[in-house]
Amino acid sequence: MTAKGKSESRTFAPLAHRDDLDAFRNEVRNWLGAVVPEGWFARSAGAPEADYLAFQRWWLGEMQKVGLATPHWPKDWGGEDLSLRHQVIVSEEMVRAGAPNPDLYVVSLYHLPATLFAHGAPAQRERYLKGVVERGEIWCQGFSEPNAGSDLAALRTRAERRGDVFVVNGQKVWSSFAAHANYCLLLARTDPNAPKKQAGISYFILDMKSPGVTVRRIKQMTGQSEFCELFFDDVEIPGENLIGAENAGWAIAQSTLSAERGLIIFDLAERMHAAFVREIAAVRAAAPAWWADAALRRTFVTHYGELQSLRLLIRRMLSELDENPEMGASALPPLIKIKWSELLRRHTDFWLAVGGLNAQEDAPPLTGGGHITGNRMQDFMSSYAWTIAGGANEIIKTLIAERTLGLPR
Amino acid sequence: MGEAVGTAELRESFREVLDDIVAAGCVRRHVDEGASRCAPLWTKAAELGWFALLTPESHGGLGLPRAAAAALYEELGRAAAPLPIAAALAATEIVSAFGSQAQQAQWLSRLAGGDAAAFSASGPALDDASLRLANAALFGETGDLLDGVEAALLLAPVRDGENLRWALIDAADLSMQRIALVDRTRSLARARLDGAPASVFSADAHAIARKLRIHMSIALACDSIGGAREVLAFTIAYLKTREQFGKPIGSFQALKHRCAEHLVAIEAASALLGEAVSRWERDDIEAELYALLIKAQACDVYAAVAEDAVQLHGGIGFTWEHMCHVYLKRAKLNQVLFGASAAYHDAAARLLAA
Ligand SMILES: Cc1cc2nc3c(=O)[nH]c(=O)nc-3n(C[C@H](O)[C@H](O)[C@H](O)COP(=O)(O)OP(=O)(O)OC[C@H]3O[C@@H](n4cnc5c(N)ncnc54)[C@H](O)[C@@H]3O)c2cc1C
């Protein structure tokens, strides 16, 4: 797989048309038509990891050239202050064009800004948000530990203040993309004697090149090794890398997690919709054999309806956010996470039923294109990432029951 | 429950052997390496006469009732064992019941000694038999052969002019191409036949297909119930020891209820399986109906339990190292081997309405 675009006949400037939504959409479409390499997705099948990384870097770079890598970020931090309506247009067009998903940068593009916008010091925003925009820095999230998963507040990784630095010892686990990351969003315990376990946690920026950091990959059931274990042995973090106040990390972590439960799903749901649209076009052209099976047809249509519900919920959330950008203001993110992840599991399972024995054949994974890739077993297995990560569904449902419905704890 | 004494003892002996095989890391290594043949297990099984369970005593076999095979399949499922034996025992039945003396003499002792057999796992569609018979030789390609590269014998429906027949083909006379599956405890194969000598059965092709289907339906149902019980057992063990929020996660009601539901589903399917096995053993007129019903039910229950087990384990359940995925992949394959549940429900509906 080569990270090579088609020859560009002209430069594209979608942002020059920001005041006219139709013209903006048009220019995004033109740009994508010129830049997205033909057949990149099929070529991603089984490609070596180095190619995947190079391709992701190249793609982030292309998006940056036209100002569309971080268009909704504030101008001061390398963004374009673009409204969510513009962002919706960009995503719709990306999906329509079958453009790659910059999934290597998911923490850089979503979790990091969700954390720093609200809680970062100006110097941190300046340094690290620009680092993503200008240098394509990769971030990972170091929250979970072997004994602190659902009960994240039980985390034991210790950060002790010694003069100007914090000295970190402990272990993290399941940290996605950590093997490639430049930085880590790290939660560690600074006050082991706090009256509540939530009250003794602080939030740090960790440079992954710091002495004492060891990264070990963990192989997943899919055969890939995207998440890792992290070990810290007297790792020094400069005091200026503390985000927010000491021992105030728990509340900040909630901002990070809400990013996961809302915005990321928007793009993935649009990609699932695009897969439906392609399938429906195929049915119109010449109905595939499975379409003659009433049970399968009904399941397909049921899922289609559910996906439209999800897309509408997401749009409602986006307009709520447009009015009040503080993620906590919307009650919808946890609902969206449950709806998306459960639909994803059932829908990938539906494709297994359609695929029959063929779908059970071992085939190389397709990367960078969302969750409906056509490698049916891979898609099915990857759906667990959404029912377990970012707060398992059981935990999210309790949260909905208690916070939204007000049921007793 | 209700198992004959002899069968219960046999089951115990199967379990002991398989426990040793699992403890020696054979299954784990097989999965990690993506190997095609699990030699230690196969050798042991052949030595212990597992391949001879259903072979008539007159051909050097043990001549045991079918319940013995059912118990073995359940234990193999429990261990997620990579042993292609069900098709060999099914082929043994076919050759014993329908074979000429020459066919029996040629194949029964080989099968009893541990030679594997293969046939298509695509499902019950006999009518698209793709092999053509000309002058006692076979031409064409056939696919979806379960554990085909391990097999010494291919059993396939063939077209002889207007007639549909089943034939036996020595695997040495054809070329087999392996197709790896996500479930590494099994594989598929495609075979090319370029004039391979065929030994044709004169019996009605549909009668043979029916017998094979009943056998494989019960085999997969047993495998599924054995697997589902094992998955539920190690999941319960995990829920008792894994602590979050200061207590075992098994104390959370949301998880308790799901485990209880899985147990209900497994016990219900297991009851139906027992009935299906006993009707199969007696060649009861409803044996086929029960086999169809239990294939669908047991495989679906297994898939549901294995699917939830990953979720109940959290992050660790998503790793390669943990056994969850080995069972999940086996369960998802069982669901579609020899046709998916929908095809079994349709076939059962036809039988009920006939
Ligand atoms: C693909 C993937 C990517 C991930 N990426 C990251 C990452 O980048 N960074 C990071 O920090 N972490 C990451 N994680 C970790 C993830 O956040 C945890 O796996 C998750 O929070 C669950 O924790 P656990 O694995 O310890 O499971 P446990 O907490 O042990 O949970 C096991 C089961 O018990 C249930 N359970 C627990 N408590 C309760 C309760 N009170 N009531 C009801 N049910 C309960 C859970 O829902 C689950 O079903 C990732 C996980 C996956 C699968």
XYZ file of N, CA and C in Angstrom, chain A residues 144-153 174, chain B residues 242 244:
39
model
N -6.941 2.472 32.315
C -7.227 1.161 32.920
C -5.977 0.504 33.492
N -6.196 -0.246 34.559
C -5.138 -1.056 35.160
C -5.692 -2.458 35.365
N -4.778 -3.409 35.633
C -5.264 -4.779 35.815
C -6.379 -4.871 36.862
N -6.265 -4.097 37.930
C -7.308 -4.179 38.957
C -8.229 -2.968 38.995
N -8.139 -2.146 37.986
C -9.010 -0.970 37.916
C -9.512 -0.816 36.483
N -10.584 -1.521 36.176
C -11.200 -1.424 34.853
C -12.501 -0.656 34.985
N -13.578 -1.387 35.243
C -14.861 -0.722 35.500
C -14.742 0.187 36.705
N -14.014 -0.299 37.704
C -13.796 0.504 38.912
C -12.518 1.309 38.720
N -12.574 2.234 37.782
C -11.384 2.990 37.406
C -10.797 3.747 38.597
N -11.670 4.208 39.483
C -11.195 5.013 40.618
C -10.310 4.209 41.567
N -4.356 -2.349 28.425
C -5.338 -2.139 27.341
C -5.200 -0.765 26.697
N -12.873 -12.327 40.195
C -12.551 -10.973 39.743
C -13.288 -9.952 40.600
N -14.178 -5.956 41.469
C -14.227 -4.532 41.154
C -15.178 -3.909 42.162
